[in-house]
Short mmCIF file of C-alpha atoms in Angstrom, two decimals:
data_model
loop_
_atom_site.label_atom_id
_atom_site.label_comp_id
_atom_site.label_asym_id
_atom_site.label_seq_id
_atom_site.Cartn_x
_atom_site.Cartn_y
_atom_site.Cartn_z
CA UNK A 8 11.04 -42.56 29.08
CA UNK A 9 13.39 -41.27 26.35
CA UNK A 10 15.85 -43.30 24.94
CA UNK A 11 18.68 -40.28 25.32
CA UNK A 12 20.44 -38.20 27.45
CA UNK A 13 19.26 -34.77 26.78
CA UNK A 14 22.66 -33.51 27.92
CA UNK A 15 23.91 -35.40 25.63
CA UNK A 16 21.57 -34.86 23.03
CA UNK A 17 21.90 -31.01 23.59
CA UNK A 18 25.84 -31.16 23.44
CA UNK A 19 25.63 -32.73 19.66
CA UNK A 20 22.66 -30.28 18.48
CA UNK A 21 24.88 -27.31 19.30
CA UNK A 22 27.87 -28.56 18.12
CA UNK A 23 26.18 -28.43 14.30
CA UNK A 24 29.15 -28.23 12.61
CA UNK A 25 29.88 -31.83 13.65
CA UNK A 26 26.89 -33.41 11.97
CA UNK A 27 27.71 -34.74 8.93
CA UNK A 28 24.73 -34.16 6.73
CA UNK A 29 24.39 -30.49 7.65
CA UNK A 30 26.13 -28.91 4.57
CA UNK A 31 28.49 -26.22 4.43
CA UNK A 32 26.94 -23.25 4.02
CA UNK A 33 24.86 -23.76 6.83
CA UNK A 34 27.74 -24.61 8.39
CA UNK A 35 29.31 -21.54 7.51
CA UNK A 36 26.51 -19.88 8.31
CA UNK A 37 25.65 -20.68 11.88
CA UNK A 38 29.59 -19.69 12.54
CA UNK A 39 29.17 -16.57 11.79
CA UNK A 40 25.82 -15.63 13.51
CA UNK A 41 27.11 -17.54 16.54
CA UNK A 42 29.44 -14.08 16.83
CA UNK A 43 27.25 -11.51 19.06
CA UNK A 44 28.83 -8.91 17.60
CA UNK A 45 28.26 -9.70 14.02
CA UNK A 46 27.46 -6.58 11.75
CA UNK A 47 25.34 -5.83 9.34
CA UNK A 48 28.06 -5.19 7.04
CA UNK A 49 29.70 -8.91 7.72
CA UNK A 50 26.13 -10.51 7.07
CA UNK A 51 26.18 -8.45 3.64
CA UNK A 52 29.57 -10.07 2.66
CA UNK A 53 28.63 -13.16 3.37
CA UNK A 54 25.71 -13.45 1.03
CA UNK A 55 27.33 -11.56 -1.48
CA UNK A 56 29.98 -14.22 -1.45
CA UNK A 57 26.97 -16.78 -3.02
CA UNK A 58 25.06 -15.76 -5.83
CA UNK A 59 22.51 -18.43 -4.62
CA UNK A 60 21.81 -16.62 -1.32
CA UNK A 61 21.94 -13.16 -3.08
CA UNK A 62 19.68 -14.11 -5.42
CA UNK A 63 17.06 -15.91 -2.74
CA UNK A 64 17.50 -12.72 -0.79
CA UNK A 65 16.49 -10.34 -3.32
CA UNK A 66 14.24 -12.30 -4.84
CA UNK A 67 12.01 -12.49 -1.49
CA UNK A 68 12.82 -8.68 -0.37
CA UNK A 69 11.61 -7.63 -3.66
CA UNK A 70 8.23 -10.34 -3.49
CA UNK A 71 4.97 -9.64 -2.17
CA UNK A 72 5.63 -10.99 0.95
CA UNK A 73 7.28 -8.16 1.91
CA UNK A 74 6.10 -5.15 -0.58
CA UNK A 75 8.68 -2.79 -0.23
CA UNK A 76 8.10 0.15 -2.61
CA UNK A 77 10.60 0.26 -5.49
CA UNK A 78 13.08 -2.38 -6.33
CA UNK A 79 15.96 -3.67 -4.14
CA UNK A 80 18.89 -4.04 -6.16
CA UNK A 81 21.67 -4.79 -3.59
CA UNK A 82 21.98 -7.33 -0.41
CA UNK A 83 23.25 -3.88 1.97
CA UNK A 84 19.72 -2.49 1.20
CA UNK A 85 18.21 -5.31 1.71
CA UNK A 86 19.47 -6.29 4.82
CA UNK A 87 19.12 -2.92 6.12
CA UNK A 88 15.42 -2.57 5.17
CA UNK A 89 14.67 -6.01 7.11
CA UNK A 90 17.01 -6.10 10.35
CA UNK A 91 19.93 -7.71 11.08
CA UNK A 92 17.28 -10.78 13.03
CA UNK A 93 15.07 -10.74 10.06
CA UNK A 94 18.12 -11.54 7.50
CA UNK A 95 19.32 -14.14 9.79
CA UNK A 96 16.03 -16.12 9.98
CA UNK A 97 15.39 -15.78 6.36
CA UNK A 98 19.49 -16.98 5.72
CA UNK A 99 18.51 -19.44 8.07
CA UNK A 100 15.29 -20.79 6.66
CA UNK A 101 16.42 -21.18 2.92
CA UNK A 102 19.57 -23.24 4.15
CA UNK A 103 17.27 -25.18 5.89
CA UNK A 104 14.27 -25.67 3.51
CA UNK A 105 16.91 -26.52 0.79
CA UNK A 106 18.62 -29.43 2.87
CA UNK A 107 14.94 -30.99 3.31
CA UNK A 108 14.45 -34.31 2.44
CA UNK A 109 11.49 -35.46 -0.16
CA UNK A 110 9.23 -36.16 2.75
CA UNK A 111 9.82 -33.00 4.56
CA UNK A 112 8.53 -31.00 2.05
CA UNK A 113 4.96 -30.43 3.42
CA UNK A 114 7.50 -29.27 6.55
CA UNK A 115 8.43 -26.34 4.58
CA UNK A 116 5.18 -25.09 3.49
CA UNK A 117 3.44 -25.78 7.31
CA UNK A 118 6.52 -23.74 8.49
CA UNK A 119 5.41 -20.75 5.61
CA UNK A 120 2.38 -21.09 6.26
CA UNK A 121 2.61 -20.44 10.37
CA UNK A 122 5.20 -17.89 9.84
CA UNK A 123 2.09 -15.68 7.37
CA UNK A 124 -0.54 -16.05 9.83
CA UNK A 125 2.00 -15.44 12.85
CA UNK A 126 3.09 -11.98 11.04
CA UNK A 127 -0.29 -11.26 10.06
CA UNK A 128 -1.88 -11.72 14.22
CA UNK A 129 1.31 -9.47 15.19
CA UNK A 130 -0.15 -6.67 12.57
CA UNK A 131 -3.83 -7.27 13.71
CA UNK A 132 -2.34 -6.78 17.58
CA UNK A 133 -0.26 -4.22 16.58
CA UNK A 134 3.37 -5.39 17.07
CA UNK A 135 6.01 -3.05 16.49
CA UNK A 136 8.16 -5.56 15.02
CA UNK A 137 6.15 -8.26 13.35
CA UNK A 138 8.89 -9.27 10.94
CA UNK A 139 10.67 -11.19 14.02
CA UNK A 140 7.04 -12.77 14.70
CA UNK A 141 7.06 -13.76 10.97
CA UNK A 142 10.82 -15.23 11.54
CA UNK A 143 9.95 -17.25 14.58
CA UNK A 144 7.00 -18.73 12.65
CA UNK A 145 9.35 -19.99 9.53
CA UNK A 146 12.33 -21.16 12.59
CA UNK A 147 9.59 -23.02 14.87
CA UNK A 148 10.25 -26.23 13.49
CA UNK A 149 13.58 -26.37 12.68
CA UNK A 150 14.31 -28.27 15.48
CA UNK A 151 12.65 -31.52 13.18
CA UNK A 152 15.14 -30.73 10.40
CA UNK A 153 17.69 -31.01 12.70
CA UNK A 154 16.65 -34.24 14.35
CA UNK A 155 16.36 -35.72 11.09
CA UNK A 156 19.90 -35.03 9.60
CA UNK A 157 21.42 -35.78 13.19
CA UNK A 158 19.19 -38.73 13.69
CA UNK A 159 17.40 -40.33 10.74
CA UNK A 160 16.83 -43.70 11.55
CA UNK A 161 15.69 -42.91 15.24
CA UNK A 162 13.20 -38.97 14.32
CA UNK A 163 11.98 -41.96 11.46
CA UNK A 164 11.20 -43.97 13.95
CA UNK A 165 9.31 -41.07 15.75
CA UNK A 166 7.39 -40.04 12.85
CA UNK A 167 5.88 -43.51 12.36
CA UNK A 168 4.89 -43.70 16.16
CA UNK A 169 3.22 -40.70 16.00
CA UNK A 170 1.28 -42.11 13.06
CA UNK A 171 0.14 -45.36 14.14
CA UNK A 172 -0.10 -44.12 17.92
CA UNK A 173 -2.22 -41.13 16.89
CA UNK A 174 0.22 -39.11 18.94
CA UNK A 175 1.53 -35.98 19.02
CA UNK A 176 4.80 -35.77 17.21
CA UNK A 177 6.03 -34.13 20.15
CA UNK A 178 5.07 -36.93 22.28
CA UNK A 179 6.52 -39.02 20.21
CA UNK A 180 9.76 -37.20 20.35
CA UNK A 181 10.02 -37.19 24.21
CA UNK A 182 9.53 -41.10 23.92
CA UNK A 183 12.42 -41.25 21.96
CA UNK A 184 14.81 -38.35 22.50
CA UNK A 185 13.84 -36.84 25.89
CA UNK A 186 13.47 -33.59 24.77
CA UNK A 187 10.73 -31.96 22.05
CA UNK A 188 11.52 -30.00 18.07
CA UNK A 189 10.66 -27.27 20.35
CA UNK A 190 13.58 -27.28 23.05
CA UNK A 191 15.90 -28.29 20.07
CA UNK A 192 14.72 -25.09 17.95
CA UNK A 193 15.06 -22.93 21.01
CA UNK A 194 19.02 -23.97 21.85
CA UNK A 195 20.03 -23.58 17.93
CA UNK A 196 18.01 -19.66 18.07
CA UNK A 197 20.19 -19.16 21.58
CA UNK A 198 23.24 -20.30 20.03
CA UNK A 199 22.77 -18.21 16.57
CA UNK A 200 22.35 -14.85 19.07
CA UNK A 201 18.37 -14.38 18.44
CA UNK A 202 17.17 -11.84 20.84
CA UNK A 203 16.03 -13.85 24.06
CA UNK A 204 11.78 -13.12 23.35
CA UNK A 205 12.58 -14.54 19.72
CA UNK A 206 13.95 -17.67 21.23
CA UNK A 207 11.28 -17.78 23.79
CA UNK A 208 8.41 -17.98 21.35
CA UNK A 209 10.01 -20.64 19.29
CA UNK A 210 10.88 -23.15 22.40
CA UNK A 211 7.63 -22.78 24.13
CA UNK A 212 5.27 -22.48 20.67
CA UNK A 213 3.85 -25.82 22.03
CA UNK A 214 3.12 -24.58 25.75
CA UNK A 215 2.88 -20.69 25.57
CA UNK A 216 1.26 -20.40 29.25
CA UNK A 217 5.26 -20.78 30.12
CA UNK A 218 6.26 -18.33 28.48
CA UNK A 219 7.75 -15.04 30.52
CA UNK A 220 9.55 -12.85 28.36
CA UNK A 221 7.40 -13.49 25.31
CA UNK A 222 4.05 -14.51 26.43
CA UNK A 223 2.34 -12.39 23.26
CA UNK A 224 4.48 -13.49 20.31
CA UNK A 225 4.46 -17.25 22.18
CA UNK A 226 0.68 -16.76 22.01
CA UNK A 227 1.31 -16.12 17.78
CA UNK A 228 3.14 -18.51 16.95
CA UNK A 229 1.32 -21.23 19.11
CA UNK A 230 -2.01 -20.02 17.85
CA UNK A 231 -0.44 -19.49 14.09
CA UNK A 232 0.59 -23.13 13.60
CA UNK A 233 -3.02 -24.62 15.48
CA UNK A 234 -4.49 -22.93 12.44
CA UNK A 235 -2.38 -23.77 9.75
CA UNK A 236 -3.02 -27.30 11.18
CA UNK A 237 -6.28 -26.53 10.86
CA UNK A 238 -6.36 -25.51 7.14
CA UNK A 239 -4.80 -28.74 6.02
CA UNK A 240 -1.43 -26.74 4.75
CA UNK A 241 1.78 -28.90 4.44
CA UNK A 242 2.34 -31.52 7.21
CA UNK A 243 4.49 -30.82 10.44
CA UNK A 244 4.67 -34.59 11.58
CA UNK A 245 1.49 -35.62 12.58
CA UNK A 246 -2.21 -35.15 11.79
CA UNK A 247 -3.49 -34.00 15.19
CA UNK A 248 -5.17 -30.73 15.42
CA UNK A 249 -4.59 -29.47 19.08
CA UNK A 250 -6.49 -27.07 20.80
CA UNK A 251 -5.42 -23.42 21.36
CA UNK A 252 -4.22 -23.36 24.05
CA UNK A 253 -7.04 -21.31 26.23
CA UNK A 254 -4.61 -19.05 27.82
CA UNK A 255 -2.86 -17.95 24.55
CA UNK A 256 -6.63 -17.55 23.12
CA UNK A 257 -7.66 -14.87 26.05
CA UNK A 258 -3.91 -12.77 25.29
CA UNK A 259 -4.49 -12.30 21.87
CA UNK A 260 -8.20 -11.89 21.88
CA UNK A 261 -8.99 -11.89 18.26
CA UNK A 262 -12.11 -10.77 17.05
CA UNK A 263 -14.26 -12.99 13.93
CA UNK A 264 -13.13 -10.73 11.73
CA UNK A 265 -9.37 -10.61 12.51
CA UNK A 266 -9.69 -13.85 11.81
CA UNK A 267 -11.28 -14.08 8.01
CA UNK A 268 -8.11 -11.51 7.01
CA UNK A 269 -6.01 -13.71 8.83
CA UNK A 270 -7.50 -16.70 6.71
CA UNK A 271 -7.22 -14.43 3.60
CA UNK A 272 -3.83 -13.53 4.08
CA UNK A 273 -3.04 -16.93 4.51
CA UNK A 274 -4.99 -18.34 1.41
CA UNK A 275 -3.84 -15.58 -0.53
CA UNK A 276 0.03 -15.63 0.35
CA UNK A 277 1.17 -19.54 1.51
CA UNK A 278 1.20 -20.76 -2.28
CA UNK A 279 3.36 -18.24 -3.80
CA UNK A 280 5.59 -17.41 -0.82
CA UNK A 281 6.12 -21.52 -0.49
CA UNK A 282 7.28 -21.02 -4.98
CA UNK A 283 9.36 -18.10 -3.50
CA UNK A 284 11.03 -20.56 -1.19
CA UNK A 285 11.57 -23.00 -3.14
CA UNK A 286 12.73 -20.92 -6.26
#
């Protein structure tokens, strides 16, 4: 049974702005997307306002990850060739991979790495908007990041239970906190306005047979990070390689060769979009 309330524990993970290791831009940050009615325009002023953030966005609109013909000089192009969601994740992702400790490190390539392959399954499938798919991949495990900085000594704790249990992490989690990375990830996208499949996907990446709205990109993201797992690339928490789930498996029905490009894309893409992260 888990040592917290998860009332409790979800109260203090929305309130964000209260923790005091989460800095201030993504402080700042999370204010303003919590607005529904943010604009384009207002996101664009924002990152203007840093030259860090303009720079990180530019640099990874303009990278191969994306492949955008021609260069991409200013954040109001930018953020109106990728989507108002799309901008927001990214924003999102470099606050967060930035605010990493040392050992989270492999956290931030794992979360790369799932957010390739989840992109590359929506193309294969045919997705209309597998940029979202891509965002949900890099946001999935955010909810550690945030345990960690809200919790230290206690998501420590966790971490070394999973290890010497041979646990899941987010078995682990429940044993300590109530509640999983998952559920945590999926009130923070809520709260930061995420469309409600987006949100979906990342809360339920660890059981897609419950998800309703979402039930393909669940199936994406779920299947994305059992093969990233898989390959050995960065380390989410534990060392357990689950099985797809077999529901999630029959929805997306990839074929032997889907998956060697997926593989490729992956190979190809995790090592310099993890240097474009961390640049």
């Amino acid at each position: 049974m888990g040592n917290m309330d998860p009332k409790a524990l979800r109260m203090r993970v929305e309130n964000i702005s209260t923790i005091p290791t989460i800095p201030s831009v993504l402080k700042q940050l999370s204010t303003i997307i919590e607005n529904p009615k943010v604009s384009l325009n207002e996101i664009s002023h924002f990152i203007s306002q840093d030259p860090a953030l303009t720079t990180k966005i530019l640099q990874m609109v303009n990278s191969a990850l994306y492949g955008f013909p021609g260069r991409i000089s200013s954040v109001n192009h930018a953020v109106m060739l990728l989507g108002l969601n799309v901008v927001k994740g990214l924003l999102l992702s470099v606050s967060v991979f930035e605010i990493m400790h040392k050992a989270m490190i492999g956290l931030r390539e794992h979360s790369i790495g799932v957010a390739i392959v989840s992109r590359e399954i929506a193309r294969k499938k045919g997705l209309k908007e597998p940029e979202e798919v891509f965002v949900a991949g890099l946001l999935h495990d955010v909810g550690k990041v945030i345990l960690t900085l809200a919790w230290p000594e206690e998501y420590d704790r966790t971490v070394r239970e999973a290890e010497s249990a041979g646990i899941a992490i987010f078995d682990a989690e429940r044993n300590q906190f109530s509640e999983t990375h998952a559920a945590v990830a999926g009130w923070l996208s809520e709260k930061w306005h995420f469309p409600k499949k987006l949100c979906e996907c990342i809360a339920n990446h660890h059981r897609p047979q419950t998800s309703a709205l979402a039930p393909l990109e669940t199936a994406m993201v779920h299947t994305a990070d059992v093969i990233v797992k898989a390959r050995g690339i960065g380390y989410s928490g534990d060392r357990l390689v689950p099985d797809v789930s077999a529901r999630a498996w029959e929805t997306l029905a990839l074929s032997e060769a889907d998956l060697r490009g997926i593989l490729k894309e992956l190979e190809d893409s995790v090592e310099q979009a993890t240097e474009e992260f961390r640049a």
